[in-house]
């Protein structure tokens, strides 16, 4: 409480007299008498004024007062000091009332009582745990939420040192008081059987830390549920890997994960194209998985043949030509005296994958076009005509039509490559696949780095669904590996998120119902897959998921999974 409004408590039992003059009976009838003198206001009470007697007013007998503008807050810290009276003026600098020091103290006490009443009502209303300690560690506030979480009644802990109830090393408020650092959404374990998300802040007064506030949310059940879900996901991924190994020769597209309509459409189109030998153009942003699609298309009908990749953007024009076509003995200075086989010849009857084809300079585009049209070529420095037997799959993250319009890509080459086109959707357009991919990559990363994941902060799922993923699947995979490597004791906490993701989440929090729908959809999908693999046997499915049969029934009921009776 820093300020008060004086208007409601001011008195009007006063009179203003000039700087000099005679006393009158009327003047002596008011409680206080004020006198303006060179913009300074002086006052006397009635008895003092009457005691002066008749004659000219002696200014030395008067006391100074403090003045205040009506309708504005009075800041208590500037205070009346040695003044017993505060004069209230209107906008025209006319005295309209006064407040005594006693009035001011009484009003301040009344406002304090109001704030205290609001404070205690807020504390009794909050469901979450909130605790406050002073600089000596004594517990000053202990809410009902704290009583519920920690099973300690406020009558037992208020006024006592919190270290008598919790180990010192588990009290983050102690660290906050010592260092002055705050914690936000920090996963904390105040007891061996308890997990909480905690926020702490130091309490500052006059430049000093006089205590700390801690707010905790019990997430113990979430931790156990996370562990169950992670265990179930691990079991499912192990099963999927076993199935994939068995089915890989039959369906190489098993390696492309996702259940969204857009990715399913892209996979379906790729399967149709894989049955032909026509050229295929893969379009998509960086990191969407163009190379994975190219391999799946190749493996569908040419798995026993070579798949040779060439990055068009990583080589200079002179090197690209020798890499693509190869060169004969003594073709140029510094060349291998035995010559070199080109990528086209290495591909044989298999597939040549030209990545980043949009980076090719115009002079090399002409040579590539001639190869695609005539299906023959010469190696660099060679005289023998060689045939092209391989299939060509090209990929780019550029808009080739726009490059054609600018004259930066040959139109005839574009149409030659564009016989069959597949547009691979970016990850932000298939958000329902994000959680599935997250758990897949998390499972692989935890196996790769031998890190058993115990807990995933809810804010991570929320951030994954909100982020734009300009680096797409590759960015998601790299981020997950980084989080696993930086995690402590298998806990994936929100502070492990990249700063750009955490910052965006702070400013634009998505709708929590949307997040809940995504999580439920993913959980339902995994349960259905397991039930189908176990032919509806719930006991076996529960074992595979790593949960009890009762838990499985409960989840099926909540997720409305039927048809397995």
Coordinates of C-alpha atoms in Angstrom, one line a residue:
X1 CA 0.0 0.0 0.0
X2 CA 1.9 3.0 -1.3
X3 CA -0.8 5.7 -1.6
X4 CA -4.2 7.0 -0.2
X5 CA -6.9 9.3 -1.5
X6 CA -7.5 12.1 1.1
X7 CA -10.7 13.5 -0.3
X8 CA -13.1 11.1 1.5
X9 CA -11.5 11.7 4.9
X10 CA -10.8 15.5 4.8
X11 CA -12.4 18.0 7.3
X12 CA -14.1 21.3 6.3
X13 CA -14.1 22.9 9.7
X14 CA -11.6 25.6 8.9
X15 CA -11.3 29.3 7.9
X16 CA -8.6 31.1 5.9
X17 CA -7.4 34.5 7.2
X18 CA -5.2 37.1 5.5
X19 CA -1.6 37.6 6.5
X20 CA -2.5 40.5 8.7
X21 CA -5.7 41.8 10.3
X22 CA -8.0 41.8 13.3
X23 CA -9.4 38.7 15.0
X24 CA -13.2 38.2 14.9
X25 CA -15.5 36.0 16.8
X26 CA -16.4 34.2 13.6
X27 CA -12.8 33.3 13.1
X28 CA -12.5 31.9 16.6
X29 CA -15.4 29.5 16.0
X30 CA -13.6 27.2 13.5
X31 CA -11.4 24.3 14.5
X32 CA -8.4 25.3 12.4
X33 CA -7.4 28.6 11.0
X34 CA -5.1 28.8 7.9
X35 CA -3.0 31.6 6.6
X36 CA -1.5 31.9 3.2
X37 CA 1.9 33.7 3.2
X38 CA 4.1 33.7 0.1
X39 CA 2.6 30.4 -1.1
X40 CA 3.4 28.8 2.2
X41 CA 0.4 27.8 4.4
X42 CA 0.5 28.2 8.2
X43 CA -2.1 27.1 10.7
X44 CA -3.2 27.4 14.3
X45 CA -6.0 25.5 16.2
X46 CA -8.9 27.4 17.7
X47 CA -7.4 27.6 21.2
X48 CA -4.0 28.9 19.9
X49 CA -5.7 31.4 17.7
X50 CA -7.9 32.7 20.5
X51 CA -4.9 32.9 22.9
X52 CA -3.2 35.4 20.6
X53 CA -5.8 38.0 21.6
X54 CA -6.7 41.0 19.5
X55 CA -4.3 42.9 17.3
X56 CA -2.1 42.1 14.3
X57 CA -1.3 38.4 13.6
X58 CA 2.2 37.4 14.6
X59 CA 3.5 35.0 11.9
X60 CA 6.2 33.5 14.1
X61 CA 3.5 31.9 16.3
X62 CA 2.1 29.9 13.3
X63 CA 3.1 26.3 12.2
X64 CA 3.8 25.2 8.6
X65 CA 1.6 22.6 6.9
X66 CA 2.0 20.2 3.9
X67 CA -0.3 20.8 0.9
X68 CA -1.8 18.2 -1.4
X69 CA -3.8 18.4 -4.7
X70 CA -7.5 17.2 -4.4
X71 CA -8.4 14.1 -6.4
X72 CA -4.9 12.7 -6.7
X73 CA -3.2 10.0 -4.6
X74 CA -1.2 10.9 -1.6
X75 CA 2.1 8.9 -1.4
X76 CA 2.6 7.9 2.1
X77 CA 6.3 7.6 1.8
X78 CA 6.7 11.3 1.3
X79 CA 4.7 11.5 4.5
X80 CA 3.8 14.5 6.7
X81 CA 7.1 14.1 8.6
X82 CA 6.9 16.7 11.4
X83 CA 3.6 18.1 10.1
X84 CA 0.5 17.3 12.0
X85 CA -1.9 18.6 9.3
X86 CA -2.1 18.2 5.5
X87 CA -4.0 20.9 3.6
X88 CA -6.0 19.8 0.5
X89 CA -6.3 22.3 -2.4
X90 CA -8.4 22.2 -5.5
X91 CA -7.2 22.9 -9.1
X92 CA -7.4 26.7 -8.5
X93 CA -5.1 26.3 -5.4
X94 CA -8.0 27.1 -3.1
X95 CA -8.0 25.3 0.3
X96 CA -11.0 22.9 0.3
X97 CA -10.2 20.8 3.4
X98 CA -7.5 19.3 5.7
X99 CA -6.5 15.9 7.1
X100 CA -4.7 15.4 10.4
X101 CA -1.8 13.0 11.0
X102 CA -4.2 10.9 13.1
X103 CA -6.7 10.7 10.2
X104 CA -3.9 9.6 7.8
X105 CA -2.7 6.8 10.1
X106 CA -6.3 5.6 10.7
X107 CA -7.0 5.5 7.0
X108 CA -3.7 3.7 6.3
X109 CA -4.6 1.1 8.9
X110 CA -8.1 0.7 7.4
X111 CA -6.6 0.2 3.9
X112 CA -4.1 -2.3 5.4
X113 CA -7.0 -4.3 6.9
X114 CA -8.7 -4.3 3.5
X115 CA -5.6 -5.6 1.7
X116 CA -5.1 -8.2 4.4
X117 CA -8.7 -9.4 4.0
X118 CA -8.2 -9.7 0.2
X119 CA -4.9 -11.4 0.7
X120 CA -6.3 -14.1 3.0
X121 CA -9.3 -14.6 0.7
X122 CA -7.0 -15.1 -2.3
X123 CA -4.8 -17.5 -0.3
X124 CA -7.8 -19.5 0.8
X125 CA -9.2 -19.6 -2.8
X126 CA -6.1 -20.8 -4.6
X127 CA -6.1 -24.5 -5.4
X128 CA -2.3 -24.7 -6.1
X129 CA 0.3 -24.8 -3.5
X130 CA 1.7 -21.3 -2.5
X131 CA 4.2 -20.9 0.3
X132 CA 6.1 -17.9 1.5
X133 CA 9.2 -17.8 3.8
X134 CA 10.9 -14.8 5.4
X135 CA 14.7 -14.2 5.4
X136 CA 15.1 -16.5 8.3
X137 CA 13.3 -19.4 6.6
X138 CA 10.2 -19.1 8.7
X139 CA 7.0 -20.1 6.9
X140 CA 4.7 -17.0 6.5
X141 CA 2.1 -18.4 4.1
X142 CA 0.9 -22.0 3.6
X143 CA -2.2 -22.4 1.3
X144 CA -4.7 -25.2 1.3
X145 CA -3.1 -26.5 -1.9
X146 CA 0.2 -26.8 0.0
X147 CA -1.7 -28.8 2.7
X148 CA -3.1 -31.2 0.1
X149 CA 0.2 -31.7 -1.8
X150 CA 2.6 -32.0 1.1
X151 CA 0.2 -33.4 3.8
X152 CA 1.3 -30.7 6.3
X153 CA -1.3 -28.6 8.0
X154 CA -0.7 -24.8 8.1
X155 CA -1.2 -24.8 11.9
X156 CA 1.9 -27.1 12.2
X157 CA 4.2 -25.2 9.8
X158 CA 3.3 -21.5 10.0
X159 CA 5.9 -19.5 11.9
X160 CA 8.4 -22.4 11.8
X161 CA 11.5 -23.0 9.9
X162 CA 10.6 -24.9 6.6
X163 CA 13.9 -26.8 6.9
X164 CA 12.4 -28.7 9.8
X165 CA 9.9 -30.3 7.3
X166 CA 12.0 -30.6 4.1
X167 CA 15.7 -31.3 3.4
X168 CA 17.5 -28.1 2.8
X169 CA 18.9 -29.3 -0.5
X170 CA 15.3 -29.8 -1.8
X171 CA 14.1 -26.2 -0.9
X172 CA 14.4 -24.1 -4.0
X173 CA 13.1 -21.0 -2.1
X174 CA 16.3 -21.2 -0.1
X175 CA 18.4 -21.0 -3.3
X176 CA 16.2 -18.2 -4.5
X177 CA 16.9 -16.1 -1.3
X178 CA 20.6 -16.7 -1.5
X179 CA 21.1 -16.1 -5.2
X180 CA 18.2 -13.9 -6.0
X181 CA 17.4 -16.1 -9.0
X182 CA 13.9 -17.1 -10.0
X183 CA 12.7 -20.4 -11.3
X184 CA 10.0 -20.9 -13.9
X185 CA 8.2 -24.2 -14.7
X186 CA 11.1 -26.1 -13.0
X187 CA 10.5 -29.8 -12.4
X188 CA 11.3 -30.3 -8.7
X189 CA 11.3 -33.3 -6.3
X190 CA 10.8 -32.0 -2.8
X191 CA 10.3 -35.6 -1.5
X192 CA 11.2 -39.0 -3.0
X193 CA 7.5 -39.7 -3.8
X194 CA 6.6 -36.3 -5.1
X195 CA 7.1 -34.3 -8.3
X196 CA 6.0 -30.7 -8.7
X197 CA 6.4 -27.9 -11.2
X198 CA 7.6 -25.0 -9.2
X199 CA 7.9 -21.2 -9.8
X200 CA 9.9 -19.1 -7.3
X201 CA 10.6 -15.4 -6.9
X202 CA 12.6 -13.5 -4.3
X203 CA 10.8 -10.8 -2.3
X204 CA 12.6 -7.4 -2.5
X205 CA 12.2 -4.5 -0.1
X206 CA 14.4 -1.4 -0.1
X207 CA 17.0 -3.2 -2.2
X208 CA 17.2 -6.3 0.1
X209 CA 15.8 -9.8 -0.2
X210 CA 13.5 -10.3 2.7
X211 CA 12.0 -13.7 1.7
X212 CA 10.9 -15.9 -1.1
X213 CA 7.6 -17.0 -2.7
X214 CA 7.1 -20.5 -4.2
X215 CA 4.1 -21.8 -6.2
X216 CA 3.9 -25.5 -6.9
X217 CA 1.7 -27.7 -9.1
X218 CA 1.6 -31.4 -8.3
X219 CA 2.6 -33.4 -11.4
X220 CA 3.3 -36.7 -9.8
X221 CA 0.5 -38.4 -11.6
X222 CA 1.6 -36.9 -14.9
X223 CA 5.1 -38.2 -14.3
X224 CA 3.8 -41.7 -13.7
X225 CA 1.5 -41.5 -16.7
X226 CA 4.4 -40.1 -18.8
X227 CA 6.5 -43.1 -17.8
X228 CA 3.6 -45.5 -18.7
X229 CA 3.2 -43.8 -22.1
X230 CA 6.9 -43.7 -22.8
X231 CA 7.1 -47.4 -21.8
X232 CA 4.2 -48.2 -24.0
X233 CA 5.6 -46.1 -26.9
X234 CA 8.9 -47.9 -26.6
X235 CA 7.2 -51.3 -26.7
X236 CA 5.2 -50.2 -29.8
X237 CA 8.2 -48.8 -31.6
X238 CA 10.1 -52.0 -30.9
X239 CA 7.2 -54.0 -32.3
X240 CA 7.0 -51.6 -35.3
X241 CA 10.7 -52.0 -35.9
X242 CA 10.4 -55.8 -35.9
X243 CA 7.4 -55.6 -38.3
X244 CA 9.3 -53.1 -40.5
X245 CA 12.3 -55.4 -40.8
X246 CA 9.9 -58.2 -41.9
X247 CA 7.9 -56.0 -44.2
X248 CA 10.7 -53.8 -45.6
X249 CA 11.2 -55.9 -48.7
X250 CA 7.4 -55.8 -49.2
X251 CA 6.7 -52.2 -48.4
X252 CA 9.7 -49.8 -48.2
X253 CA 7.3 -46.9 -47.5
X254 CA 7.0 -48.2 -43.9
X255 CA 10.0 -45.9 -43.1
X256 CA 7.9 -42.8 -43.8
X257 CA 5.9 -42.1 -40.6
X258 CA 2.7 -40.2 -40.3
X259 CA -1.1 -40.5 -40.4
X260 CA -2.1 -37.1 -41.7
X261 CA -4.1 -36.9 -44.9
X262 CA -1.4 -34.9 -46.8
X263 CA 1.5 -37.4 -46.0
X264 CA -0.7 -40.3 -46.8
X265 CA -1.6 -38.7 -50.2
X266 CA 2.1 -38.2 -50.9
X267 CA 2.9 -41.8 -50.0
X268 CA 0.1 -43.1 -52.2
X269 CA 1.3 -41.1 -55.2
X270 CA 4.9 -42.2 -54.6
X271 CA 3.8 -45.9 -54.6
X272 CA 2.1 -45.5 -58.0
X273 CA 5.1 -43.7 -59.5
X274 CA 7.5 -46.3 -58.2
X275 CA 5.9 -48.9 -60.6
X276 CA 7.1 -46.9 -63.6
X277 CA 10.5 -46.0 -64.9
X278 CA 9.5 -42.4 -65.7
X279 CA 11.5 -39.5 -64.2
X280 CA 10.2 -38.2 -60.8
X281 CA 10.5 -34.7 -59.3
X282 CA 10.3 -34.4 -55.6
X283 CA 9.3 -30.9 -54.3
X284 CA 9.5 -29.8 -50.7
X285 CA 11.2 -27.6 -48.2
X286 CA 14.5 -28.4 -46.6
X287 CA 14.2 -31.3 -44.1
X288 CA 10.9 -32.7 -45.2
X289 CA 12.4 -36.1 -46.2
X290 CA 12.9 -36.0 -50.0
X291 CA 15.8 -38.4 -49.8
X292 CA 13.7 -40.8 -47.8
X293 CA 11.0 -40.7 -50.4
X294 CA 13.6 -41.2 -53.2
X295 CA 14.9 -44.3 -51.4
X296 CA 11.4 -45.8 -50.9
X297 CA 10.5 -45.2 -54.6
X298 CA 13.7 -46.9 -55.6
X299 CA 13.4 -49.9 -53.2
X300 CA 9.8 -50.6 -54.3
X301 CA 10.9 -52.1 -57.6
X302 CA 14.7 -51.8 -57.8
X303 CA 15.9 -52.7 -54.3
X304 CA 18.5 -55.1 -55.8
X305 CA 19.9 -52.3 -58.0
X306 CA 22.2 -49.4 -57.0
X307 CA 20.8 -46.1 -55.7
X308 CA 23.4 -43.4 -56.4
X309 CA 23.0 -39.9 -55.1
X310 CA 24.6 -36.7 -56.3
X311 CA 24.1 -33.3 -54.7
X312 CA 24.0 -30.7 -57.5
X313 CA 24.5 -27.8 -55.1
X314 CA 27.6 -29.1 -53.4
X315 CA 29.9 -29.3 -56.5
X316 CA 31.6 -26.7 -58.8
X317 CA 30.5 -26.9 -62.5
X318 CA 33.8 -28.6 -63.5
X319 CA 33.6 -31.2 -60.8
X320 CA 29.9 -31.8 -61.4
X321 CA 30.5 -32.8 -65.0
X322 CA 33.2 -35.3 -64.1
X323 CA 31.2 -36.7 -61.2
X324 CA 28.1 -37.2 -63.3
X325 CA 29.7 -38.5 -66.5
X326 CA 33.1 -39.7 -65.2
X327 CA 36.3 -39.2 -67.2
X328 CA 38.7 -41.2 -69.3
X329 CA 42.4 -41.7 -68.8
X330 CA 44.4 -38.5 -69.0
X331 CA 41.3 -36.4 -69.5
X332 CA 42.8 -33.5 -67.7
X333 CA 45.7 -32.5 -65.5
X334 CA 45.6 -34.0 -62.1
X335 CA 43.0 -36.6 -63.0
X336 CA 43.3 -40.3 -61.9
X337 CA 45.5 -42.0 -64.6
X338 CA 43.0 -44.9 -64.6
X339 CA 40.0 -42.6 -65.2
X340 CA 36.8 -42.6 -63.1
X341 CA 33.4 -44.0 -63.5
X342 CA 30.6 -41.4 -63.4
X343 CA 27.5 -41.5 -61.2
X344 CA 25.3 -42.4 -64.2
X345 CA 27.3 -45.5 -65.0
X346 CA 27.5 -46.4 -61.3
X347 CA 23.7 -46.3 -61.1
X348 CA 23.5 -48.9 -63.9
X349 CA 19.9 -50.2 -64.0
X350 CA 19.1 -48.6 -60.7
X351 CA 18.3 -45.0 -59.7
X352 CA 20.2 -41.8 -60.0
X353 CA 19.1 -39.3 -57.3
X354 CA 19.9 -35.7 -58.2
X355 CA 19.4 -33.6 -55.0
X356 CA 19.1 -29.8 -55.1
X357 CA 18.7 -29.9 -58.9
X358 CA 17.5 -26.3 -58.8
X359 CA 21.1 -25.2 -58.0
X360 CA 22.5 -26.4 -61.4
X361 CA 24.0 -23.6 -63.5
X362 CA 22.5 -23.1 -67.0
X363 CA 25.4 -24.5 -68.9
X364 CA 25.2 -27.8 -67.0
X365 CA 21.4 -27.8 -67.3
X366 CA 21.9 -28.2 -71.1
X367 CA 24.1 -31.2 -70.7
X368 CA 21.7 -32.9 -68.2
X369 CA 18.8 -32.2 -70.6
X370 CA 20.7 -33.9 -73.5
X371 CA 21.3 -37.0 -71.4
X372 CA 17.7 -37.2 -70.3
X373 CA 16.4 -36.8 -73.9
X374 CA 18.9 -38.9 -75.8
X375 CA 19.7 -41.4 -73.0
X376 CA 23.3 -41.4 -74.2
X377 CA 26.4 -39.5 -73.1
X378 CA 30.2 -39.3 -73.3
X379 CA 32.5 -39.3 -70.3
X380 CA 34.8 -36.3 -70.0
X381 CA 37.6 -36.8 -72.5
X382 CA 36.0 -40.0 -73.8
X383 CA 35.2 -41.0 -77.3
X384 CA 32.9 -43.9 -76.6
X385 CA 29.1 -43.4 -76.5
X386 CA 27.6 -44.7 -73.2
X387 CA 23.9 -45.5 -72.6
X388 CA 21.8 -44.3 -69.7
X389 CA 19.9 -47.2 -68.2
X390 CA 19.0 -45.8 -64.8
X391 CA 15.9 -44.1 -63.6
X392 CA 16.3 -40.4 -62.6
X393 CA 14.7 -38.9 -59.4
X394 CA 15.4 -35.2 -58.9
X395 CA 14.6 -33.2 -55.8
X396 CA 14.6 -29.5 -55.0
X397 CA 13.4 -27.0 -52.3
X398 CA 13.1 -24.2 -54.9
X399 CA 10.2 -23.1 -57.0
X400 CA 11.3 -24.3 -60.4
X401 CA 8.4 -22.6 -62.2
X402 CA 9.5 -19.2 -60.7
X403 CA 13.1 -19.9 -61.7
X404 CA 11.9 -20.7 -65.3
X405 CA 10.0 -17.3 -65.4
X406 CA 13.2 -15.6 -64.3
X407 CA 15.3 -17.3 -66.9
X408 CA 17.4 -19.1 -64.2
X409 CA 16.2 -22.6 -65.1
X410 CA 15.6 -24.1 -68.5
X411 CA 12.0 -24.6 -69.3
X412 CA 12.7 -27.7 -71.5
X413 CA 14.6 -29.4 -68.6
X414 CA 11.9 -28.5 -66.2
X415 CA 9.3 -30.3 -68.3
X416 CA 11.7 -33.3 -68.8
X417 CA 12.2 -33.7 -65.0
X418 CA 8.5 -32.9 -64.3
X419 CA 7.1 -36.1 -65.8
X420 CA 5.8 -37.1 -62.4
X421 CA 5.8 -34.8 -59.4
X422 CA 5.3 -35.3 -55.7
X423 CA 4.9 -32.4 -53.3
X424 CA 6.0 -33.5 -49.8
X425 CA 4.1 -31.4 -47.2
X426 CA 6.1 -29.4 -44.6
X427 CA 5.7 -30.5 -41.0
X428 CA 3.6 -27.4 -40.0
X429 CA 0.9 -28.6 -42.4
X430 CA 0.8 -32.1 -40.8
X431 CA 0.7 -31.2 -37.1
X432 CA -1.2 -34.4 -36.2
X433 CA 2.0 -36.3 -37.1
X434 CA 4.3 -34.2 -34.8
X435 CA 3.6 -36.1 -31.6
X436 CA 4.0 -39.5 -33.4
X437 CA 7.3 -38.4 -34.9
X438 CA 8.4 -36.9 -31.5
X439 CA 8.0 -40.2 -29.7
X440 CA 9.6 -42.2 -32.6
X441 CA 12.7 -40.0 -32.6
X442 CA 12.7 -39.8 -28.8
X443 CA 12.7 -43.6 -28.6
X444 CA 15.6 -43.8 -31.2
X445 CA 17.6 -41.1 -29.5
X446 CA 17.2 -42.7 -26.0
X447 CA 18.4 -46.0 -27.4
X448 CA 21.3 -44.4 -29.3
X449 CA 22.6 -42.5 -26.3
X450 CA 21.5 -45.0 -23.7
X451 CA 19.3 -42.5 -21.8
X452 CA 16.1 -43.8 -20.2
X453 CA 13.5 -41.0 -20.4
X454 CA 11.5 -40.7 -17.2
X455 CA 9.5 -37.5 -17.7
X456 CA 8.3 -35.1 -20.4
X457 CA 7.1 -31.7 -19.3
X458 CA 3.6 -30.9 -20.7
X459 CA 4.9 -27.6 -22.0
X460 CA 7.1 -29.5 -24.5
X461 CA 4.1 -31.1 -26.2
X462 CA 2.4 -27.7 -26.3
X463 CA 5.5 -26.1 -27.8
X464 CA 6.0 -28.8 -30.4
X465 CA 2.5 -28.3 -31.7
X466 CA 2.7 -24.5 -31.8
X467 CA 6.2 -24.2 -33.4
X468 CA 6.4 -23.5 -37.2
X469 CA 9.2 -26.1 -37.9
X470 CA 10.9 -24.3 -40.8
X471 CA 13.5 -27.0 -40.7
X472 CA 10.8 -29.6 -40.8
X473 CA 11.4 -33.3 -39.8
X474 CA 15.2 -32.9 -39.8
X475 CA 14.9 -30.0 -37.3
X476 CA 12.5 -32.0 -35.1
X477 CA 14.9 -35.0 -35.0
X478 CA 18.0 -32.8 -34.3
X479 CA 16.1 -30.9 -31.5
X480 CA 15.1 -34.2 -29.8
X481 CA 18.6 -35.6 -29.9
X482 CA 19.9 -32.3 -28.4
X483 CA 17.3 -32.5 -25.6
X484 CA 18.1 -36.1 -24.8
X485 CA 21.8 -35.3 -24.6
X486 CA 21.3 -32.3 -22.3
X487 CA 18.7 -34.0 -20.1
X488 CA 19.4 -34.9 -16.5
X489 CA 18.2 -38.1 -14.9
X490 CA 16.0 -38.7 -17.9
X491 CA 13.8 -35.6 -17.3
X492 CA 12.9 -33.6 -20.4
X493 CA 12.0 -30.2 -18.9
X494 CA 10.8 -27.1 -20.7
X495 CA 14.1 -25.3 -20.2
X496 CA 15.7 -27.8 -22.7
X497 CA 13.7 -26.3 -25.5
X498 CA 15.5 -24.1 -27.9
X499 CA 15.2 -20.4 -27.0
X500 CA 13.2 -19.6 -30.2
X501 CA 10.6 -22.2 -29.2
X502 CA 10.3 -21.3 -25.6
X503 CA 10.1 -17.5 -26.4
X504 CA 7.3 -18.1 -29.0
X505 CA 5.4 -20.2 -26.5
X506 CA 5.6 -17.4 -23.9
X507 CA 4.0 -14.9 -26.3
X508 CA 1.4 -17.1 -28.1
X509 CA 0.1 -19.9 -25.9
X510 CA -2.1 -22.3 -28.0
X511 CA -5.5 -23.4 -27.0
X512 CA -5.1 -26.1 -24.3
X513 CA -8.1 -28.0 -25.7
X514 CA -6.4 -28.4 -29.1
X515 CA -3.3 -29.8 -27.3
X516 CA -5.4 -32.2 -25.3
X517 CA -7.1 -33.4 -28.6
X518 CA -3.7 -34.0 -30.2
X519 CA -2.4 -36.0 -27.2
X520 CA -5.6 -38.1 -27.0
X521 CA -5.5 -38.8 -30.7
X522 CA -1.9 -40.0 -30.5
X523 CA -2.7 -42.2 -27.5
X524 CA -5.8 -43.7 -29.2
X525 CA -3.8 -44.5 -32.3
X526 CA -1.1 -46.4 -30.4
X527 CA -3.7 -48.4 -28.4
X528 CA -5.6 -49.3 -31.5
X529 CA -2.4 -50.4 -33.3
X530 CA -1.5 -52.6 -30.3
X531 CA -4.9 -54.2 -30.0
X532 CA -4.9 -54.9 -33.7
X533 CA -1.5 -56.5 -33.5
X534 CA -2.7 -58.7 -30.6
X535 CA -6.0 -59.5 -32.4
X536 CA -8.1 -57.8 -29.7
X537 CA -6.5 -59.7 -26.8
X538 CA -6.6 -57.0 -24.1
X539 CA -4.4 -58.9 -21.7
X540 CA -1.6 -59.3 -24.3
X541 CA -2.1 -55.7 -25.5
X542 CA -1.8 -54.4 -21.9
X543 CA 1.5 -56.3 -21.5
X544 CA 2.8 -54.9 -24.7
X545 CA 1.9 -51.4 -23.7
X546 CA 3.4 -51.8 -20.3
X547 CA 0.2 -51.0 -18.4
X548 CA -2.3 -52.9 -16.3
X549 CA -5.4 -54.5 -17.9
X550 CA -7.6 -52.2 -15.7
X551 CA -5.7 -49.1 -17.0
X552 CA -6.1 -50.3 -20.6
X553 CA -9.9 -50.7 -20.1
X554 CA -10.1 -47.3 -18.5
X555 CA -8.2 -45.6 -21.4
X556 CA -10.4 -47.4 -23.9
X557 CA -13.5 -46.1 -22.2
X558 CA -12.2 -42.6 -22.1
X559 CA -11.0 -42.6 -25.7
X560 CA -14.2 -44.3 -26.9
X561 CA -12.3 -47.4 -28.3
X562 CA -14.9 -50.1 -29.2
X563 CA -15.1 -53.1 -31.4
X564 CA -12.7 -55.4 -29.5
X565 CA -15.2 -57.2 -27.3

